[in-house]
Amino acid sequence: MNITLVPLLEASDDIVKTFNRWNNDPEIVHLIRPARSEEELAAEQRMTVADLTDRLQTHDIFLIYADDRLVGEVNVMYDANHLYVQEPGSAWLGLVIGEAAGRGKGAGSEALRLLEERLRHQGTPRIELGVFGFNEAAHHLYKKLGYEEIARIDAFTYWNEQFWPDIRMEKRLT
C-alpha cells in the first residue's frame, strides 16, 4: 500500500462531506472525539465549508491517500492551549483513519512517519498527542513509533458505560 500525504489548502463540499461521514461514523466516533455521556457520543456533529475554512487558519491538515484512495486525515496545531507541555513550537497531532479499508494496514503508521519527517524538516521540536485510555491499539502504535507517555488526564471521556483517561504522549523530533 502506497501512502501519501496531500496538504489540504482549501475547503470543499466533497471534503466536508467526507469529514462529516468519518466524524459521525458509529464505528469510530468514540475514538475521535471526547464525550461526557452516551447521548453526546451519539449526537451528530456537522461541519460546514466555512467551519473547515476557519479550521485551516489554525491547523495544517493533510489528507491521507492509500494507493490514490482517500482513507484519512492527519492534522497539526502549533502551540495549542491544550498541550500538556507548553514548549514553544510544539505540535499537537490529530489522526483519523476514516475508511475501514485503511485501518490496520499501516496507513496510520506511514502517515505519521511522513508527517514527522515534514515536521522535523521545518524544525518542530516535539509532537504531543492524546489517546483515549480504552484505545489500546492506538496506544500500542504510538509506543511502537517512539512516543512516550507524559501524563494521564483522568475521567476525560465517556465510552462503554464508564469514564476513561486521556493518555498524553510525546515524541521529540530534535
mmCIF file of C-alpha atoms in Angstrom, residues 45-160:
data_model
loop_
_atom_site.group_PDB
_atom_site.id
_atom_site.type_symbol
_atom_site.label_atom_id
_atom_site.label_comp_id
_atom_site.label_asym_id
_atom_site.label_seq_id
_atom_site.Cartn_x
_atom_site.Cartn_y
_atom_site.Cartn_z
ATOM 1 C CA GLN A 45 -21.880 16.880 14.621
ATOM 2 C CA ARG A 46 -21.848 18.669 11.284
ATOM 3 C CA MET A 47 -19.060 20.775 9.826
ATOM 4 C CA THR A 48 -19.633 23.294 7.035
ATOM 5 C CA VAL A 49 -17.269 24.556 4.363
ATOM 6 C CA ALA A 50 -16.995 27.769 6.405
ATOM 7 C CA ASP A 51 -16.074 25.733 9.527
ATOM 8 C CA LEU A 52 -13.334 23.883 7.647
ATOM 9 C CA THR A 53 -12.087 27.130 6.115
ATOM 10 C CA ASP A 54 -11.771 28.552 9.656
ATOM 11 C CA ARG A 55 -10.018 25.384 10.828
ATOM 12 C CA LEU A 56 -7.456 25.747 8.067
ATOM 13 C CA GLN A 57 -6.408 29.046 9.696
ATOM 14 C CA THR A 58 -5.253 27.203 12.845
ATOM 15 C CA HIS A 59 -4.410 23.702 11.587
ATOM 16 C CA ASP A 60 -2.164 22.179 8.961
ATOM 17 C CA ILE A 61 -4.348 19.412 7.526
ATOM 18 C CA PHE A 62 -3.051 16.588 5.355
ATOM 19 C CA LEU A 63 -5.240 14.115 3.504
ATOM 20 C CA ILE A 64 -4.004 10.520 3.704
ATOM 21 C CA TYR A 65 -4.203 8.576 0.469
ATOM 22 C CA ALA A 66 -3.594 4.825 0.194
ATOM 23 C CA ASP A 67 -2.957 3.869 -3.408
ATOM 24 C CA ASP A 68 -4.722 7.056 -4.561
ATOM 25 C CA ARG A 69 -7.790 6.440 -2.349
ATOM 26 C CA LEU A 70 -8.585 8.930 0.427
ATOM 27 C CA VAL A 71 -8.574 6.954 3.696
ATOM 28 C CA GLY A 72 -7.936 9.529 6.425
ATOM 29 C CA GLU A 73 -6.525 12.811 7.590
ATOM 30 C CA VAL A 74 -3.833 13.968 9.941
ATOM 31 C CA ASN A 75 -3.775 17.481 11.328
ATOM 32 C CA VAL A 76 -1.410 19.615 13.356
ATOM 33 C CA MET A 77 -1.853 22.657 15.571
ATOM 34 C CA TYR A 78 1.168 24.547 16.845
ATOM 35 C CA ASP A 79 1.436 25.861 20.414
ATOM 36 C CA ALA A 80 -2.128 24.752 21.200
ATOM 37 C CA ASN A 81 -3.541 25.814 24.556
ATOM 38 C CA HIS A 82 -4.376 22.209 25.439
ATOM 39 C CA LEU A 83 -0.788 20.930 25.172
ATOM 40 C CA TYR A 84 0.236 19.258 28.412
ATOM 41 C CA VAL A 85 3.793 20.553 27.959
ATOM 42 C CA GLN A 86 3.807 24.147 26.746
ATOM 43 C CA GLU A 87 7.122 24.085 24.883
ATOM 44 C CA PRO A 88 7.298 26.746 22.136
ATOM 45 C CA GLY A 89 6.901 25.340 18.630
ATOM 46 C CA SER A 90 5.292 22.082 19.809
ATOM 47 C CA ALA A 91 2.829 20.381 17.504
ATOM 48 C CA TRP A 92 -0.475 18.882 18.656
ATOM 49 C CA LEU A 93 -1.425 15.912 16.487
ATOM 50 C CA GLY A 94 -4.814 14.594 15.396
ATOM 51 C CA LEU A 95 -5.158 11.454 13.262
ATOM 52 C CA VAL A 96 -8.265 9.839 11.767
ATOM 53 C CA ILE A 97 -8.275 6.804 9.512
ATOM 54 C CA GLY A 98 -11.875 7.229 8.444
ATOM 55 C CA GLU A 99 -12.145 4.487 5.859
ATOM 56 C CA ALA A 100 -12.266 0.915 7.136
ATOM 57 C CA ALA A 101 -10.138 -0.098 4.132
ATOM 58 C CA GLY A 102 -7.264 1.965 5.560
ATOM 59 C CA ARG A 103 -7.370 0.648 9.126
ATOM 60 C CA GLY A 104 -4.975 -1.992 10.390
ATOM 61 C CA LYS A 105 -2.880 -1.939 7.225
ATOM 62 C CA GLY A 106 -0.158 0.519 8.178
ATOM 63 C CA ALA A 107 -1.732 3.672 6.728
ATOM 64 C CA GLY A 108 -1.637 5.466 10.089
ATOM 65 C CA SER A 109 1.951 4.426 10.814
ATOM 66 C CA GLU A 110 3.198 5.554 7.420
ATOM 67 C CA ALA A 111 1.213 8.797 7.569
ATOM 68 C CA LEU A 112 2.814 9.589 10.934
ATOM 69 C CA ARG A 113 6.275 8.770 9.596
ATOM 70 C CA LEU A 114 5.738 11.123 6.654
ATOM 71 C CA LEU A 115 4.349 13.857 8.904
ATOM 72 C CA GLU A 116 7.220 13.523 11.389
ATOM 73 C CA GLU A 117 9.705 13.841 8.521
ATOM 74 C CA ARG A 118 7.960 17.022 7.374
ATOM 75 C CA LEU A 119 7.824 18.491 10.908
ATOM 76 C CA ARG A 120 11.443 17.585 11.610
ATOM 77 C CA HIS A 121 12.468 19.348 8.386
ATOM 78 C CA GLN A 122 10.670 22.541 9.436
ATOM 79 C CA GLY A 123 12.306 22.496 12.893
ATOM 80 C CA THR A 124 9.370 21.431 15.061
ATOM 81 C CA PRO A 125 10.918 20.290 18.377
ATOM 82 C CA ARG A 126 8.242 17.837 19.505
ATOM 83 C CA ILE A 127 4.842 16.320 18.833
ATOM 84 C CA GLU A 128 2.243 15.786 21.528
ATOM 85 C CA LEU A 129 -0.992 13.822 21.241
ATOM 86 C CA GLY A 130 -3.757 12.361 23.344
ATOM 87 C CA VAL A 131 -5.089 8.835 23.074
ATOM 88 C CA PHE A 132 -8.136 7.630 24.995
ATOM 89 C CA GLY A 133 -7.328 5.026 27.645
ATOM 90 C CA PHE A 134 -9.525 2.330 26.067
ATOM 91 C CA ASN A 135 -7.850 2.679 22.633
ATOM 92 C CA GLU A 136 -5.185 0.062 23.212
ATOM 93 C CA ALA A 137 -4.406 -0.409 19.518
ATOM 94 C CA ALA A 138 -3.568 3.288 19.029
ATOM 95 C CA HIS A 139 -1.648 3.428 22.320
ATOM 96 C CA HIS A 140 0.436 0.447 21.198
ATOM 97 C CA LEU A 141 1.004 2.014 17.752
ATOM 98 C CA TYR A 142 2.242 5.303 19.220
ATOM 99 C CA LYS A 143 4.579 3.484 21.641
ATOM 100 C CA LYS A 144 5.937 1.405 18.756
ATOM 101 C CA LEU A 145 6.623 4.626 16.833
ATOM 102 C CA GLY A 146 8.630 6.095 19.718
ATOM 103 C CA TYR A 147 6.015 8.190 21.528
ATOM 104 C CA GLU A 148 6.338 8.213 25.306
ATOM 105 C CA GLU A 149 3.628 8.708 27.894
ATOM 106 C CA ILE A 150 3.970 12.011 29.748
ATOM 107 C CA ALA A 151 0.664 12.274 31.647
ATOM 108 C CA ARG A 152 -2.848 10.947 32.146
ATOM 109 C CA ILE A 153 -5.883 13.163 32.481
ATOM 110 C CA ASP A 154 -8.437 11.170 34.469
ATOM 111 C CA ALA A 155 -12.119 10.851 33.503
ATOM 112 C CA PHE A 156 -11.513 12.634 30.209
ATOM 113 C CA THR A 157 -14.014 10.803 28.008
ATOM 114 C CA TYR A 158 -17.017 8.526 28.337
ATOM 115 C CA TRP A 159 -17.391 5.262 26.448
ATOM 116 C CA ASN A 160 -18.815 1.815 27.119
#
